Amino acid sequence: MTQRKRLSATQSSSQSRRQTGSLLAQEEDDDSTFTQPSSTQVQRGLEKLTPAQVDQKTAEVVQYFLVKDQKKIPIRRADLVKHVVKEYRNIYPEIMKRAVRIFDQVFGLKLVEIDTKNHMYILVNKLETVEGASPINSPTNPKMGLLFVILSVIFMKGGVVRENLIWNTLKKLRVDPAEKHEEFGDVKRVVTDEFVRQRYLEYVRIPHTEPPEHEFRWGQRADMEVSKAKILEFMGQLHEQDPQSWSQQYREAHSTPSSTQASTSSQR
Amino acid sequence: MSSVTIHCFEFLKKYRCLLYSPIDCKYRVPSAAPHVDLLQVAVIHPTLQTTGSLKRAEEGRGGGNSRKARSVSDELSRDMSQQMGDSHRRFLQTMMANGIVDEQGARALYQHCCETHSTQCTPDKLDDFIDTINSRLQPMFMQIRKGMSEDNGQQYYALVNMAETNVTRMSSDYADNELELFRKTMDLIVGSENGKASSTDILNSTDTMTAKKLKKSETEHLLNRFVNDKWLNEKRGEYTLSTRCIIEMEPYIRAMYQDQVKVCHICRNIAFQCQICENPACGIKIHNPCVARYFKGRSEPRCPACDDFWPHEIPEVRRPQSRSRR
Ligand SMILES: [Zn+2]
Ligand SMILES: [Zn+2]
């Protein structure tokens, strides 16, 4: 619950910063007005529509996800229904089923409901990274390097760390969270706000701390997108050490077959 | 953490792509071009059909990917080849991350994607490979389209969006008055003989803006953004339309500027940066790279339409080495 409050607070603050038009202006929460239609309702709804109309709406939903996912902020069902699905809400499950199939078959992406209670979705890549081999250098986001370091620290320290450890580590890397960084900008904001909203990190206040102290954990998106085995491999190279020597981390990295990832993509 | 971590970021740069998501934060649906009012286009231009709330442009005439005439037996083998695999998906994701890729790059990428997913790669079948992707993208009103760079004559592939919906409009990061400036720049470029607009002329055009007027510094900043977002190219204070912009907007440009727009006499694509026949009765346009190729090795260049002497300097044919400009 606390997480949700935090999320909607950060969302509204980020809106006031942007002015990209009415579509971004989200109501606080109108998802409660949406009830998932039953399968007979869907069936009846479909009978009243032409296949072209359904395809059309599906295409709009796919585009909406592709556009919104660029900011990596989870997409709320409430917004999707309000801005895109609209009068087709009675066949919402059918449209989503088709969108999922298109992401899977055409784009190699997986549409995941990251938060089943609040109905939020993200897109995850199903294709495994091929290191450094692509002949085309796609533009990369330098912030991902920063994120990777933080995720590595959290993972190596057993899954949860106090924020001071992160700030000190970054200082050692000559990234001072108190100063504006030339590549990352306001580092503290990127780490505690942007990465959190993107669900790469969780940043939660430790109870009964005064002044307040926070701790970091991996966010749900990190669980799905980031390979622990690769982090260990990276650590091994960095410290010139065999990844297996971190036995606990090694076990964790190789026990959970990263569910949504690449391994499934060839089975289609 | 030891002191080795100081080298961490340098290390990360070498050891890239650690995340599963190679498309990173940057991949995008190409937004519909910033200036286009498609509602208007759909009304004045019969080839643009309105389908429901998505207004879809007819497939670009210049795009080399539409092969309509196929025999029945072709149809069959086509069905086979239209199965999309991970190699296609990887190719598409890279196109989404880059927006535009030159032909050499696209060939290398095609090979890379096939090798990665152990599928057969036939070097001269790139366009078929892209056709397969396009057949699946079409319902989403997206397309990988081919076009020529007016700078170097090379072929490029760009991922374009043919739909203008509330969704794509939303992704446009420009305010109304900024879009108006783009439209004015466009007018200047299309109306010019050489396909260029000077920064002075663009700055002057802000005098007649109907939306909130832009200050000089704002205009300069905005022009930089158009260049960064690959809508415009800039060279010595003169602005031209980028290759990506031309590929993406060709159908709209043809529709919006029906009377002004000319096509290249050689390649039949829309022509901005070009040479013009000086015979007033003729006046055909030829792209600079097309001029270079057409007149190569001819002792006395003559207009291919009216046979008058071609008075312009004939540029050299450029080898596809320089891969920087788009
Ligand atoms: Zn030409
Ligand atoms: Zn002539």
mmCIF file of N, CA, C and O in Angstrom, chain B residues 12 28 36 72 84 109 113 116 131 139 160 168 179 192 197 205 224 251 261 265 270-271 294 312:
data_model
loop_
_atom_site.group_PDB
_atom_site.id
_atom_site.type_symbol
_atom_site.label_atom_id
_atom_site.label_comp_id
_atom_site.label_asym_id
_atom_site.label_seq_id
_atom_site.Cartn_x
_atom_site.Cartn_y
_atom_site.Cartn_z
ATOM 1 N N LEU B 12 32.257 -0.906 -17.773
ATOM 2 C CA LEU B 12 30.905 -1.117 -18.277
ATOM 3 C C LEU B 12 30.775 -0.725 -19.738
ATOM 4 O O LEU B 12 30.050 -1.341 -20.499
ATOM 5 N N ARG B 28 11.917 3.568 -29.912
ATOM 6 C CA ARG B 28 10.722 4.373 -30.031
ATOM 7 C C ARG B 28 9.869 3.954 -31.211
ATOM 8 O O ARG B 28 10.352 3.410 -32.183
ATOM 9 N N VAL B 36 2.579 17.377 -39.667
ATOM 10 C CA VAL B 36 1.529 16.927 -40.563
ATOM 11 C C VAL B 36 0.151 17.003 -39.940
ATOM 12 O O VAL B 36 -0.101 16.434 -38.898
ATOM 13 N N VAL B 72 0.479 -16.846 -58.511
ATOM 14 C CA VAL B 72 -0.082 -17.717 -57.477
ATOM 15 C C VAL B 72 1.011 -18.574 -56.838
ATOM 16 O O VAL B 72 1.068 -18.738 -55.627
ATOM 17 N N MET B 84 7.479 -15.202 -39.356
ATOM 18 C CA MET B 84 8.420 -14.348 -38.677
ATOM 19 C C MET B 84 9.157 -15.144 -37.618
ATOM 20 O O MET B 84 8.558 -15.912 -36.886
ATOM 21 N N LEU B 109 23.349 -6.102 -40.459
ATOM 22 C CA LEU B 109 22.414 -6.439 -39.386
ATOM 23 C C LEU B 109 21.604 -7.689 -39.737
ATOM 24 O O LEU B 109 21.389 -8.560 -38.889
ATOM 25 N N CYS B 113 21.572 -10.966 -37.502
ATOM 26 C CA CYS B 113 20.349 -11.516 -36.913
ATOM 27 C C CYS B 113 20.162 -12.976 -37.312
ATOM 28 O O CYS B 113 19.730 -13.793 -36.497
ATOM 29 N N THR B 116 22.743 -15.086 -35.379
ATOM 30 C CA THR B 116 22.401 -15.200 -33.970
ATOM 31 C C THR B 116 21.334 -16.266 -33.739
ATOM 32 O O THR B 116 21.355 -16.972 -32.737
ATOM 33 N N ASP B 131 10.269 -7.455 -46.217
ATOM 34 C CA ASP B 131 8.863 -7.635 -46.602
ATOM 35 C C ASP B 131 8.109 -8.465 -45.579
ATOM 36 O O ASP B 131 6.950 -8.189 -45.266
ATOM 37 N N PRO B 139 -0.580 -4.151 -40.093
ATOM 38 C CA PRO B 139 -1.786 -3.892 -39.284
ATOM 39 C C PRO B 139 -1.555 -2.868 -38.180
ATOM 40 O O PRO B 139 -2.503 -2.294 -37.662
ATOM 41 N N VAL B 160 8.992 3.712 -40.292
ATOM 42 C CA VAL B 160 8.091 4.856 -40.307
ATOM 43 C C VAL B 160 6.715 4.475 -39.767
ATOM 44 O O VAL B 160 6.316 3.319 -39.791
ATOM 45 N N THR B 168 0.078 8.564 -31.305
ATOM 46 C CA THR B 168 1.329 9.011 -31.905
ATOM 47 C C THR B 168 1.508 10.518 -31.754
ATOM 48 O O THR B 168 2.611 11.005 -31.617
ATOM 49 N N LEU B 179 5.644 23.349 -33.752
ATOM 50 C CA LEU B 179 5.218 22.648 -34.960
ATOM 51 C C LEU B 179 5.004 23.638 -36.098
ATOM 52 O O LEU B 179 5.300 23.353 -37.252
ATOM 53 N N SER B 192 12.135 26.436 -52.139
ATOM 54 C CA SER B 192 13.444 26.860 -52.638
ATOM 55 C C SER B 192 13.845 26.030 -53.850
ATOM 56 O O SER B 192 13.291 24.967 -54.106
ATOM 57 N N ALA B 197 17.031 25.889 -46.673
ATOM 58 C CA ALA B 197 16.511 27.117 -46.080
ATOM 59 C C ALA B 197 17.583 27.671 -45.152
ATOM 60 O O ALA B 197 18.150 26.924 -44.348
ATOM 61 N N SER B 205 10.908 34.126 -40.741
ATOM 62 C CA SER B 205 9.560 33.588 -40.928
ATOM 63 C C SER B 205 8.767 33.580 -39.630
ATOM 64 O O SER B 205 7.545 33.461 -39.650
ATOM 65 N N ASN B 224 18.017 23.409 -33.374
ATOM 66 C CA ASN B 224 18.950 22.381 -32.900
ATOM 67 C C ASN B 224 18.218 21.100 -32.539
ATOM 68 O O ASN B 224 18.693 20.006 -32.822
ATOM 69 N N PRO B 251 4.824 10.688 -48.628
ATOM 70 C CA PRO B 251 3.416 10.752 -49.061
ATOM 71 C C PRO B 251 2.747 12.062 -48.645
ATOM 72 O O PRO B 251 1.950 12.616 -49.394
ATOM 73 N N VAL B 261 6.003 20.451 -55.466
ATOM 74 C CA VAL B 261 6.966 19.377 -55.350
ATOM 75 C C VAL B 261 7.308 18.796 -56.717
ATOM 76 O O VAL B 261 6.458 18.652 -57.583
ATOM 77 N N HIS B 265 14.103 13.373 -62.198
ATOM 78 C CA HIS B 265 13.862 12.802 -63.524
ATOM 79 C C HIS B 265 14.481 11.403 -63.647
ATOM 80 O O HIS B 265 14.040 10.597 -64.448
ATOM 81 N N ILE B 270 10.933 12.091 -54.866
ATOM 82 C CA ILE B 270 10.802 13.502 -54.586
ATOM 83 C C ILE B 270 12.202 14.143 -54.499
ATOM 84 O O ILE B 270 13.119 13.510 -54.008
ATOM 85 N N ALA B 271 12.358 15.351 -55.039
ATOM 86 C CA ALA B 271 13.703 15.949 -55.108
ATOM 87 C C ALA B 271 13.750 17.306 -54.423
ATOM 88 O O ALA B 271 12.930 18.181 -54.705
ATOM 89 N N TYR B 294 24.345 9.563 -63.397
ATOM 90 C CA TYR B 294 23.835 9.602 -64.766
ATOM 91 C C TYR B 294 24.885 10.131 -65.751
ATOM 92 O O TYR B 294 25.036 9.610 -66.860
ATOM 93 N N HIS B 312 25.565 22.571 -65.245
ATOM 94 C CA HIS B 312 26.039 22.538 -63.863
ATOM 95 C C HIS B 312 27.279 21.687 -63.712
ATOM 96 O O HIS B 312 27.567 20.831 -64.546
#
